[in-house]
Short mmCIF file of C-alpha atoms and ligand atoms in Angstrom, two decimals:
data_model
loop_
_atom_site.label_atom_id
_atom_site.label_comp_id
_atom_site.label_asym_id
_atom_site.label_seq_id
_atom_site.Cartn_x
_atom_site.Cartn_y
_atom_site.Cartn_z
CA MET S 12 0.00 0.00 0.00
CA SER S 13 1.31 3.47 -0.88
CA GLN S 14 2.07 5.94 1.83
CA LEU S 15 3.33 9.49 2.26
CA LEU S 16 6.39 10.24 4.38
CA ALA S 17 6.63 13.80 5.71
CA ARG S 18 9.00 15.57 8.06
CA GLY S 19 7.90 18.77 9.76
CA GLY S 20 9.88 21.75 10.95
CA ARG S 21 10.58 23.29 7.54
CA ARG S 22 9.06 26.65 6.55
CA LEU S 23 7.31 26.62 3.16
CA GLU S 24 8.62 28.76 0.28
CA GLY S 25 7.56 28.36 -3.34
CA GLU S 26 4.69 28.46 -5.79
CA VAL S 27 2.33 25.92 -7.36
CA ALA S 28 -0.52 25.98 -9.87
CA VAL S 29 -3.77 24.83 -8.31
CA GLN S 30 -5.32 21.77 -10.03
CA GLY S 31 -8.71 21.76 -11.69
CA ALA S 32 -11.64 21.41 -9.29
CA LYS S 33 -12.82 17.86 -8.50
CA ASN S 34 -16.27 19.11 -7.51
CA SER S 35 -16.64 20.97 -10.78
CA VAL S 36 -15.28 18.37 -13.21
CA LEU S 37 -17.44 15.53 -11.84
CA PRO S 38 -20.81 17.13 -12.70
CA ILE S 39 -19.34 18.48 -15.95
CA LEU S 40 -18.31 14.94 -16.94
CA ALA S 41 -21.93 13.90 -16.42
CA ALA S 42 -23.05 16.94 -18.43
CA THR S 43 -21.00 15.81 -21.45
CA LEU S 44 -23.68 13.13 -21.96
CA LEU S 45 -26.12 15.88 -22.97
CA THR S 46 -24.05 16.91 -26.02
CA GLY S 47 -23.74 13.63 -27.94
CA ASP S 48 -20.56 15.25 -29.23
CA GLN S 49 -16.85 15.65 -28.48
CA VAL S 50 -15.90 17.80 -25.49
CA GLU S 51 -12.41 18.92 -24.47
CA LEU S 52 -11.99 19.58 -20.75
CA ARG S 53 -8.83 21.62 -20.29
CA GLY S 54 -7.05 21.50 -16.93
CA CYS S 55 -8.94 18.33 -16.01
CA PRO S 56 -7.42 16.96 -12.79
CA ARG S 57 -6.15 13.35 -12.87
CA LEU S 58 -8.05 11.96 -9.88
CA ARG S 59 -9.41 8.56 -8.86
CA ASP S 60 -12.90 10.06 -8.93
CA VAL S 61 -12.30 11.26 -12.51
CA ASP S 62 -11.11 7.74 -13.42
CA ALA S 63 -14.32 6.34 -11.91
CA SER S 64 -16.39 8.81 -13.94
CA ILE S 65 -14.54 7.81 -17.11
CA ARG S 66 -15.35 4.15 -16.40
CA ILE S 67 -19.03 5.08 -16.07
CA LEU S 68 -18.95 6.98 -19.38
CA GLU S 69 -17.22 4.06 -21.10
CA THR S 70 -19.76 1.60 -19.63
CA LEU S 71 -22.47 3.74 -21.21
CA GLY S 72 -20.79 3.51 -24.61
CA CYS S 73 -18.84 6.78 -24.59
CA THR S 74 -15.10 7.30 -25.05
CA ALA S 75 -12.54 9.37 -23.16
CA ARG S 76 -8.85 9.96 -23.76
CA TRP S 77 -6.18 12.14 -22.20
CA GLU S 78 -4.39 14.69 -24.33
CA GLY S 79 -1.80 16.21 -22.02
CA THR S 80 -3.71 18.00 -19.28
CA SER S 81 -6.96 17.86 -21.26
CA LEU S 82 -9.51 15.08 -21.18
CA VAL S 83 -11.35 14.59 -24.48
CA VAL S 84 -14.74 12.94 -24.02
CA ASP S 85 -17.01 11.80 -26.88
CA THR S 86 -20.57 10.85 -25.95
CA ALA S 87 -21.93 10.32 -29.47
CA GLY S 88 -21.86 6.59 -28.88
CA LEU S 89 -24.04 6.66 -25.77
CA LYS S 90 -26.17 3.51 -25.81
CA GLY S 91 -26.57 2.47 -22.18
CA TRP S 92 -28.52 3.88 -19.27
CA VAL S 93 -27.49 1.54 -16.45
CA ILE S 94 -24.73 2.26 -13.92
CA SER S 95 -23.72 -0.94 -12.16
CA ASP S 96 -23.60 -1.37 -8.40
CA VAL S 97 -19.84 -1.81 -8.56
CA LEU S 98 -19.38 1.53 -10.30
CA MET S 99 -21.88 3.27 -8.01
CA ARG S 100 -19.98 2.04 -4.97
CA GLU S 101 -16.68 3.29 -6.38
CA MET S 102 -17.87 6.87 -6.19
CA ARG S 103 -20.83 8.03 -4.19
CA SER S 104 -21.36 11.10 -6.33
CA SER S 105 -22.17 8.85 -9.32
CA ALA S 106 -25.79 9.83 -8.63
CA ILE S 107 -24.91 13.04 -10.50
CA PHE S 108 -25.16 11.03 -13.75
CA LEU S 109 -28.87 10.36 -13.22
CA GLY S 110 -30.22 13.65 -14.57
CA ALA S 111 -28.02 13.62 -17.66
CA ILE S 112 -28.84 9.99 -18.56
CA LEU S 113 -32.57 10.71 -18.16
CA ALA S 114 -32.32 13.81 -20.35
CA ARG S 115 -30.55 11.89 -23.10
CA CYS S 116 -32.12 8.38 -22.87
CA GLY S 117 -35.50 8.92 -21.19
CA ARG S 118 -34.65 6.24 -18.65
CA ALA S 119 -31.91 5.34 -16.18
CA GLU S 120 -31.06 2.63 -13.70
CA ILE S 121 -28.62 3.07 -10.85
CA SER S 122 -28.12 1.32 -7.56
CA TYR S 123 -28.79 3.38 -4.50
CA PRO S 124 -25.53 5.25 -3.82
CA GLY S 125 -25.87 4.78 -0.07
CA GLY S 126 -23.69 6.37 2.53
CA CYS S 127 -19.98 6.99 2.65
CA GLU S 128 -17.33 7.65 5.26
CA LEU S 129 -18.92 11.02 6.06
CA GLY S 130 -22.21 9.49 7.06
CA PRO S 131 -25.57 9.07 5.30
CA ARG S 132 -25.62 10.64 1.86
CA PRO S 133 -29.34 10.69 0.96
CA ILE S 134 -30.52 11.68 -2.52
CA ASP S 135 -34.19 12.28 -1.65
CA LEU S 136 -33.99 15.86 -2.94
CA HIS S 137 -32.54 14.64 -6.24
CA LEU S 138 -35.36 12.10 -6.64
CA SER S 139 -38.23 14.38 -5.60
CA GLY S 140 -36.99 17.04 -8.01
CA LEU S 141 -36.72 14.53 -10.86
CA ARG S 142 -40.27 13.34 -10.08
CA THR S 143 -41.46 16.95 -10.33
CA LEU S 144 -39.97 17.07 -13.83
CA GLY S 145 -41.95 13.98 -14.76
CA THR S 146 -39.75 11.03 -13.85
CA GLU S 147 -41.31 7.75 -12.65
CA ILE S 148 -38.95 6.20 -10.09
CA GLN S 149 -39.26 2.64 -8.75
CA GLU S 150 -37.01 1.74 -5.83
CA SER S 151 -36.60 -1.99 -5.22
CA GLY S 152 -33.74 -4.08 -3.92
CA GLY S 153 -31.39 -1.14 -3.70
CA VAL S 154 -31.91 -0.32 -7.38
CA LEU S 155 -33.55 2.83 -8.71
CA ARG S 156 -35.36 2.32 -12.01
CA CYS S 157 -36.25 5.65 -13.57
CA GLU S 158 -38.52 6.27 -16.58
CA ALA S 159 -38.85 9.74 -18.09
CA PRO S 160 -40.23 9.45 -21.63
CA ARG S 161 -41.09 13.12 -21.45
CA LEU S 162 -39.50 15.52 -18.98
CA SER S 163 -41.37 18.81 -18.59
CA GLY S 164 -40.03 22.08 -17.25
CA GLU S 165 -41.40 22.94 -13.82
CA CYS S 166 -40.59 24.96 -10.73
CA VAL S 167 -38.64 22.78 -8.29
CA VAL S 168 -38.16 23.96 -4.71
CA LEU S 169 -35.22 22.51 -2.78
CA SER S 170 -35.77 22.35 0.99
CA LEU S 171 -32.02 22.69 1.46
CA PRO S 172 -29.34 23.98 -0.92
CA SER S 173 -27.99 20.58 -1.98
CA VAL S 174 -25.08 20.93 -4.40
CA GLY S 175 -25.67 17.56 -6.03
CA ALA S 176 -29.42 17.95 -6.27
CA THR S 177 -29.01 21.39 -7.88
CA GLU S 178 -26.58 19.97 -10.43
CA ASN S 179 -28.63 16.85 -11.17
CA LEU S 180 -31.75 18.93 -11.78
CA MET S 181 -29.87 21.41 -14.00
CA LEU S 182 -28.82 18.50 -16.20
CA ALA S 183 -32.23 16.82 -16.31
CA ALA S 184 -33.87 20.19 -17.05
CA CYS S 185 -31.77 20.51 -20.22
CA GLY S 186 -33.85 17.61 -21.55
CA ALA S 187 -37.23 18.94 -20.40
CA GLU S 188 -39.91 20.64 -22.54
CA GLY S 189 -40.05 24.29 -21.46
CA THR S 190 -38.28 26.15 -18.70
CA THR S 191 -37.33 24.76 -15.30
CA THR S 192 -36.71 26.97 -12.30
CA ILE S 193 -34.82 25.62 -9.32
CA VAL S 194 -35.69 27.61 -6.20
CA GLY S 195 -33.42 27.23 -3.18
CA ALA S 196 -30.49 26.18 -5.37
CA ALA S 197 -26.99 25.78 -3.95
CA LEU S 198 -24.74 28.82 -4.48
CA GLU S 199 -21.37 27.06 -4.68
CA PRO S 200 -18.91 28.30 -7.37
CA GLU S 201 -18.98 24.83 -8.95
CA ILE S 202 -22.66 25.43 -9.84
CA LEU S 203 -21.62 28.52 -11.82
CA ASP S 204 -18.86 26.52 -13.53
CA LEU S 205 -21.47 23.94 -14.57
CA GLN S 206 -23.75 26.70 -15.90
CA ASN S 207 -20.84 28.19 -17.87
CA PHE S 208 -20.01 24.77 -19.32
CA LEU S 209 -23.62 24.08 -20.32
CA ASN S 210 -23.96 27.49 -21.96
CA ALA S 211 -20.70 26.90 -23.85
CA CYS S 212 -22.45 23.80 -25.24
CA GLY S 213 -25.42 25.89 -26.42
CA ALA S 214 -27.67 25.61 -23.36
CA LYS S 215 -29.53 28.54 -21.86
CA VAL S 216 -28.98 28.43 -18.11
CA SER S 217 -29.00 31.46 -15.86
CA GLY S 218 -28.98 32.35 -12.18
CA ALA S 219 -26.18 30.04 -11.00
CA GLY S 220 -24.57 31.59 -7.95
CA THR S 221 -27.98 32.77 -6.77
CA SER S 222 -30.69 30.69 -5.11
CA THR S 223 -32.80 30.63 -8.29
CA VAL S 224 -31.47 28.86 -11.39
CA SER S 225 -33.43 28.81 -14.66
CA ILE S 226 -32.88 26.30 -17.46
CA GLU S 227 -34.50 26.47 -20.91
CA GLY S 228 -34.91 22.85 -21.99
CA LYS S 229 -34.63 20.95 -25.28
CA ARG S 230 -32.02 23.24 -26.80
CA PRO S 231 -29.74 21.44 -29.28
CA LEU S 232 -26.42 21.04 -27.47
CA HIS S 233 -22.98 20.58 -29.03
CA GLY S 234 -19.44 19.90 -27.87
CA CYS S 235 -17.02 22.58 -26.75
CA SER S 236 -13.58 23.16 -25.27
CA TYR S 237 -13.81 24.24 -21.64
CA GLU S 238 -11.32 25.00 -18.87
CA ILE S 239 -12.24 23.61 -15.45
CA MET S 240 -12.15 26.16 -12.60
CA PRO S 241 -9.36 25.90 -10.00
CA ASP S 242 -9.98 23.65 -7.02
CA ARG S 243 -10.81 25.89 -4.06
CA VAL S 244 -10.49 23.03 -1.57
CA ALA S 245 -7.03 22.12 -2.82
CA ALA S 246 -6.12 25.82 -2.56
CA ALA S 247 -7.52 25.95 0.99
CA THR S 248 -5.50 22.84 1.83
CA TYR S 249 -2.22 24.43 0.72
CA LEU S 250 -2.95 27.71 2.52
CA CYS S 251 -3.59 25.68 5.69
CA ALA S 252 -0.29 23.85 5.13
CA LEU S 253 1.44 27.26 5.00
CA ALA S 254 -0.38 28.36 8.16
CA ALA S 255 0.74 25.18 9.92
CA ALA S 256 4.41 25.32 8.86
CA GLY S 257 5.00 29.05 8.37
CA GLY S 258 6.67 30.65 5.34
CA ASP S 259 5.59 32.46 2.20
CA ILE S 260 3.89 30.78 -0.80
CA TYR S 261 2.00 31.62 -3.99
CA LEU S 262 -0.89 29.61 -5.42
CA ARG S 263 -1.34 30.28 -9.15
CA ARG S 264 -4.97 30.28 -10.40
CA ALA S 265 -6.47 30.35 -6.89
CA ARG S 266 -9.28 32.88 -6.45
CA GLU S 267 -10.09 34.16 -2.99
CA GLU S 268 -13.75 34.82 -3.87
CA HIS S 269 -14.20 31.03 -4.09
CA PHE S 270 -13.37 30.46 -0.43
CA ALA S 271 -13.37 33.81 1.36
CA ALA S 272 -14.66 32.21 4.57
CA VAL S 273 -11.47 30.16 4.74
CA THR S 274 -9.11 33.07 4.03
CA ALA S 275 -10.99 35.16 6.62
CA ALA S 276 -10.31 32.50 9.27
CA LEU S 277 -6.64 32.25 8.25
CA ARG S 278 -6.23 36.04 8.40
CA GLU S 279 -7.82 36.05 11.86
CA ALA S 280 -5.34 33.35 12.88
CA GLY S 281 -2.45 35.59 11.79
CA CYS S 282 -1.74 34.87 8.10
CA GLU S 283 -1.17 37.60 5.51
CA ILE S 284 -3.17 36.79 2.38
CA GLU S 285 -3.32 38.69 -0.89
CA ASP S 286 -5.22 37.81 -4.09
CA ASP S 287 -3.48 39.59 -7.01
CA GLY S 288 -6.01 38.46 -9.62
CA GLN S 289 -3.72 35.71 -10.96
CA GLY S 290 -3.35 33.80 -7.74
CA ILE S 291 -3.02 34.08 -3.97
CA ARG S 292 0.08 34.90 -1.89
CA CYS S 293 0.05 33.78 1.71
CA ALA S 294 2.69 34.40 4.37
CA CYS S 295 2.84 33.53 8.05
CA ASN S 296 5.78 34.14 10.34
CA ARG S 297 4.36 33.82 13.84
CA ARG S 298 2.42 31.43 16.02
CA LEU S 299 -1.21 31.26 14.95
CA GLN S 300 -3.93 32.58 17.20
CA ARG S 301 -7.21 30.80 17.88
CA VAL S 302 -10.12 31.97 15.74
CA ARG S 303 -13.80 32.63 16.37
CA PRO S 304 -16.02 29.50 16.25
CA VAL S 305 -15.91 27.84 12.82
CA ARG S 306 -19.38 26.68 11.79
CA THR S 307 -19.55 24.88 8.46
CA ALA S 308 -22.37 26.03 6.18
CA PRO S 309 -23.44 26.09 2.53
CA TYR S 310 -21.61 28.64 0.36
CA PRO S 311 -20.68 31.39 1.04
CA GLY S 312 -20.37 30.03 4.60
CA PHE S 313 -17.33 28.12 5.79
CA PRO S 314 -17.01 25.06 3.49
CA THR S 315 -17.30 21.69 5.19
CA ASP S 316 -14.56 20.40 2.87
CA ALA S 317 -12.04 22.77 4.48
CA GLN S 318 -12.98 21.95 8.10
CA ALA S 319 -10.38 19.22 8.59
CA VAL S 320 -7.47 21.10 7.04
CA LEU S 321 -8.15 24.29 9.01
CA MET S 322 -8.36 22.17 12.17
CA ALA S 323 -4.94 20.72 11.34
CA ALA S 324 -3.50 24.20 10.80
CA LEU S 325 -4.69 25.33 14.25
CA LEU S 326 -3.33 22.40 16.28
CA ARG S 327 -0.39 24.49 17.58
CA SER S 328 -2.24 27.80 17.82
CA GLN S 329 -2.41 30.01 20.91
CA GLY S 330 -5.77 29.28 22.57
CA ALA S 331 -8.69 27.05 21.60
CA THR S 332 -10.96 27.06 18.55
CA VAL S 333 -14.49 25.61 18.44
CA PHE S 334 -15.69 23.85 15.29
CA GLU S 335 -19.29 22.96 14.49
CA GLU S 336 -19.81 20.60 11.53
CA THR S 337 -23.39 21.20 10.35
CA ILE S 338 -23.32 19.50 6.94
CA PHE S 339 -22.21 15.90 7.51
CA GLU S 340 -22.83 13.66 10.51
CA ASN S 341 -19.49 11.96 10.67
CA ARG S 342 -16.80 14.35 9.55
CA TYR S 343 -14.43 14.21 12.54
CA ARG S 344 -12.88 10.83 11.75
CA HIS S 345 -9.49 12.51 11.29
CA VAL S 346 -9.51 13.67 14.95
CA ASP S 347 -8.24 10.40 16.46
CA GLU S 348 -5.38 10.33 13.97
CA LEU S 349 -4.43 13.94 14.82
CA ILE S 350 -4.50 13.06 18.53
CA ARG S 351 -1.90 10.35 17.81
CA MET S 352 0.36 13.24 16.72
CA GLY S 353 -0.13 15.03 20.04
CA ALA S 354 -3.13 17.19 19.21
CA ASP S 355 -5.57 18.19 21.96
CA ILE S 356 -9.04 17.85 20.44
CA ARG S 357 -12.32 16.99 22.12
CA THR S 358 -15.46 16.18 20.16
CA ALA S 359 -19.11 15.98 21.20
CA GLY S 360 -21.46 15.20 18.31
CA ARG S 361 -21.07 17.92 15.71
CA VAL S 362 -18.81 20.07 17.91
CA ALA S 363 -15.04 19.80 18.18
CA VAL S 364 -12.81 21.91 20.43
CA VAL S 365 -9.18 22.24 19.34
CA ALA S 366 -6.90 23.42 22.16
CA GLY S 367 -3.57 24.59 20.78
CA VAL S 368 -0.50 22.66 21.97
CA ASP S 369 3.13 23.75 21.86
CA ARG S 370 4.40 20.73 19.98
CA LEU S 371 3.21 17.96 17.68
CA HIS S 372 5.21 14.81 16.99
CA GLY S 373 5.33 12.67 13.89
CA ALA S 374 3.51 9.33 14.06
CA PRO S 375 2.19 6.57 11.81
CA VAL S 376 -1.33 7.67 10.88
CA ARG S 377 -3.89 6.60 8.31
CA CYS S 378 -6.42 8.45 6.18
CA THR S 379 -10.06 7.95 7.09
CA ASP S 380 -11.48 9.97 4.18
CA LEU S 381 -10.41 12.41 1.48
CA ARG S 382 -10.19 15.70 3.38
CA GLY S 383 -9.26 14.03 6.66
CA GLY S 384 -6.29 12.54 4.85
CA ALA S 385 -5.25 15.95 3.55
CA ALA S 386 -5.47 17.24 7.13
CA LEU S 387 -2.95 14.60 8.26
CA CYS S 388 -0.50 15.92 5.65
CA VAL S 389 -1.02 19.49 6.89
CA ALA S 390 -0.44 18.44 10.51
CA ALA S 391 2.67 16.45 9.54
CA LEU S 392 4.32 19.62 8.25
CA ALA S 393 3.96 21.16 11.73
CA ALA S 394 5.13 18.07 13.65
CA GLU S 395 8.62 17.23 14.87
CA GLY S 396 10.01 14.11 13.24
CA GLU S 397 8.57 11.87 10.60
CA THR S 398 4.91 11.12 9.91
CA ALA S 399 3.92 8.15 7.74
CA VAL S 400 0.46 8.65 6.24
CA GLY S 401 -1.20 5.39 5.13
CA GLU S 402 -4.39 4.59 3.17
CA ILE S 403 -3.61 7.49 0.83
CA SER S 404 -5.96 6.20 -1.87
CA HIS S 405 -8.50 8.39 -0.08
CA ILE S 406 -6.37 11.46 -0.84
CA ASP S 407 -5.90 10.38 -4.47
CA ARG S 408 -9.67 10.69 -4.97
CA GLY S 409 -9.43 14.48 -4.80
CA TYR S 410 -5.80 15.59 -5.10
CA GLU S 411 -3.84 14.98 -8.32
CA ASP S 412 -0.56 14.64 -6.40
CA ILE S 413 -0.56 16.21 -2.95
CA ALA S 414 3.12 15.31 -2.37
CA ARG S 415 4.16 16.92 -5.67
CA ASP S 416 2.28 20.12 -4.87
CA LEU S 417 3.51 20.39 -1.28
CA GLN S 418 7.09 19.63 -2.42
CA ALA S 419 6.78 22.51 -4.91
CA LEU S 420 5.95 24.68 -1.90
CA GLY S 421 9.09 23.51 -0.12
CA ALA S 422 7.70 20.76 2.11
CA ASP S 423 9.70 17.67 3.03
CA ILE S 424 7.16 15.08 1.86
CA SER S 425 7.43 12.15 -0.54
CA ARG S 426 5.27 9.31 -1.78
CA LEU S 427 6.33 5.72 -1.22
CA ASP S 428 4.57 3.37 -3.63
CA GLN S 429 4.86 -0.14 -2.19
C1 EPZ U 524 -20.97 18.07 -2.67
O1 EPZ U 524 -21.50 16.87 -2.15
C2 EPZ U 524 -19.46 17.87 -2.72
N1 EPZ U 524 -19.15 16.76 -3.60
C3 EPZ U 524 -18.93 17.58 -1.31
O2 EPZ U 524 -17.51 17.48 -1.41
C4 EPZ U 524 -19.29 18.76 -0.41
O3 EPZ U 524 -18.87 18.48 0.89
C5 EPZ U 524 -20.81 18.98 -0.43
O4 EPZ U 524 -21.26 19.18 -1.79
C6 EPZ U 524 -21.23 20.19 0.39
O5 EPZ U 524 -20.60 21.34 -0.13
C7 EPZ U 524 -19.17 16.96 -4.95
O6 EPZ U 524 -19.47 18.04 -5.42
C8 EPZ U 524 -18.80 15.79 -5.81
P1 EPZ U 524 -25.00 18.16 -0.74
P2 EPZ U 524 -23.11 16.61 -2.20
O7 EPZ U 524 -26.00 17.47 -1.59
O8 EPZ U 524 -23.65 17.16 -3.46
C9 EPZ U 524 -27.98 16.55 2.56
C10 EPZ U 524 -15.38 16.53 -1.02
O9 EPZ U 524 -14.70 16.28 -0.01
N2 EPZ U 524 -28.77 16.03 1.43
O10 EPZ U 524 -24.84 19.64 -0.85
O11 EPZ U 524 -23.34 15.19 -1.88
C11 EPZ U 524 -26.69 15.77 2.73
O12 EPZ U 524 -26.90 14.63 3.53
C12 EPZ U 524 -16.87 16.24 -1.05
O13 EPZ U 524 -14.91 17.04 -2.07
C13 EPZ U 524 -30.03 15.51 1.68
O14 EPZ U 524 -30.49 15.45 2.82
O15 EPZ U 524 -23.56 17.51 -0.98
C14 EPZ U 524 -25.78 16.77 3.42
O16 EPZ U 524 -26.08 16.76 4.80
C15 EPZ U 524 -17.38 15.66 0.26
N3 EPZ U 524 -30.76 15.04 0.62
C16 EPZ U 524 -26.24 18.11 2.85
O17 EPZ U 524 -27.53 17.87 2.26
C17 EPZ U 524 -30.29 15.10 -0.67
O18 EPZ U 524 -31.02 14.67 -1.60
C18 EPZ U 524 -25.33 18.68 1.78
O19 EPZ U 524 -25.26 17.72 0.76
C19 EPZ U 524 -29.01 15.63 -0.89
C20 EPZ U 524 -28.26 16.11 0.16
#
């Protein structure tokens, strides 16, 4: 099993280009089904979740090939509408393919995606919205059989701003007669990236980034060449690594507007951060201070995906910081691993209290999930001695090469493929 070996104590100096966003490219890969054409995705990150999406596209009769840092997808050959249980289990967000398959084929069959390491991951909002657009859904034996011979544009109200439900409904709505309005849509920047991609393919989508998204259905869509937005969670991860280790770094392509709640917390902790329009410079040359309670929330609130890495950055801060994880039920699985490194963290349900300690020590630790694994790497850069991070396949789901990027920023970290 591969692992990462990191030694702390070194200040970070350097610059790196931020990879394309995992949470943007996954729905866009599903959206390529709508075009029945060739699509070039520039700056597509090479991730395990992208590989899983490619396998789904190929199972459905489509093709995908890498051309340098671009992924070229051709969905003209789409002939299937079933995503197998094996593929659904590989990546929980495979449910995002449902809307696009329905729009193109009029039917779809997927196994229930079920939960993941973060806790239950229901898709009831996806399904109720698809029913509103005219989809018949039979659930039996863990399989969802969906029939939508004719999708019709309607007003769909989301009871909570689900990112995946918003994206799924945007894609299904492209195949509906008339206009669909999604009220209570998620505001995340990845929703706007999806809208921009769809419009580049000839769609007419508006309102992304606000709570009301409108989609004019049944427009003839075509392929395009599109650059994936930078990954704001990867950028947040590397800023937290800087905060943990100290130094002065530059992240090319990062845009502060995508994660201002994170940069606000890091500034409060004592980092200097500047977005020059091409990227973000971050410097920190003193012990971090505790910050006001961090409560995760839908965008533009503090992103749940950055909770673990900010926690790791604050392990040696002056004072204590309170975290409240409001989005997922089980997103503190990295805490026990951080405690093995000397962290002082207490959790009670959705609340975690991080009391800063003077020193952390390297230890053998293992990833429990994607962002928890990234947090272990951040903490390792602030620990004395060596940390061996195991189970790094979790990290590979969302980071192209976390060791490569942190090395570019001056960290002493390397990957050991065994
Ligand atoms: C997306 O997941 C992201 N994944 C997640 O990133 C991210 O944490 C999450 O949005 C929140 O920002 C991708 O984009 C691929 P949600 P998603 O639907 O769409 C509940 C990472 O680390 N809910 O906004 O699954 C749900 O249980 C990953 O990169 C329902 O109750 O998130 C959760 O509590 C992790 N019913 C909340 O809404 C539904 O039908 C937010 O979920 C759907 C969701």
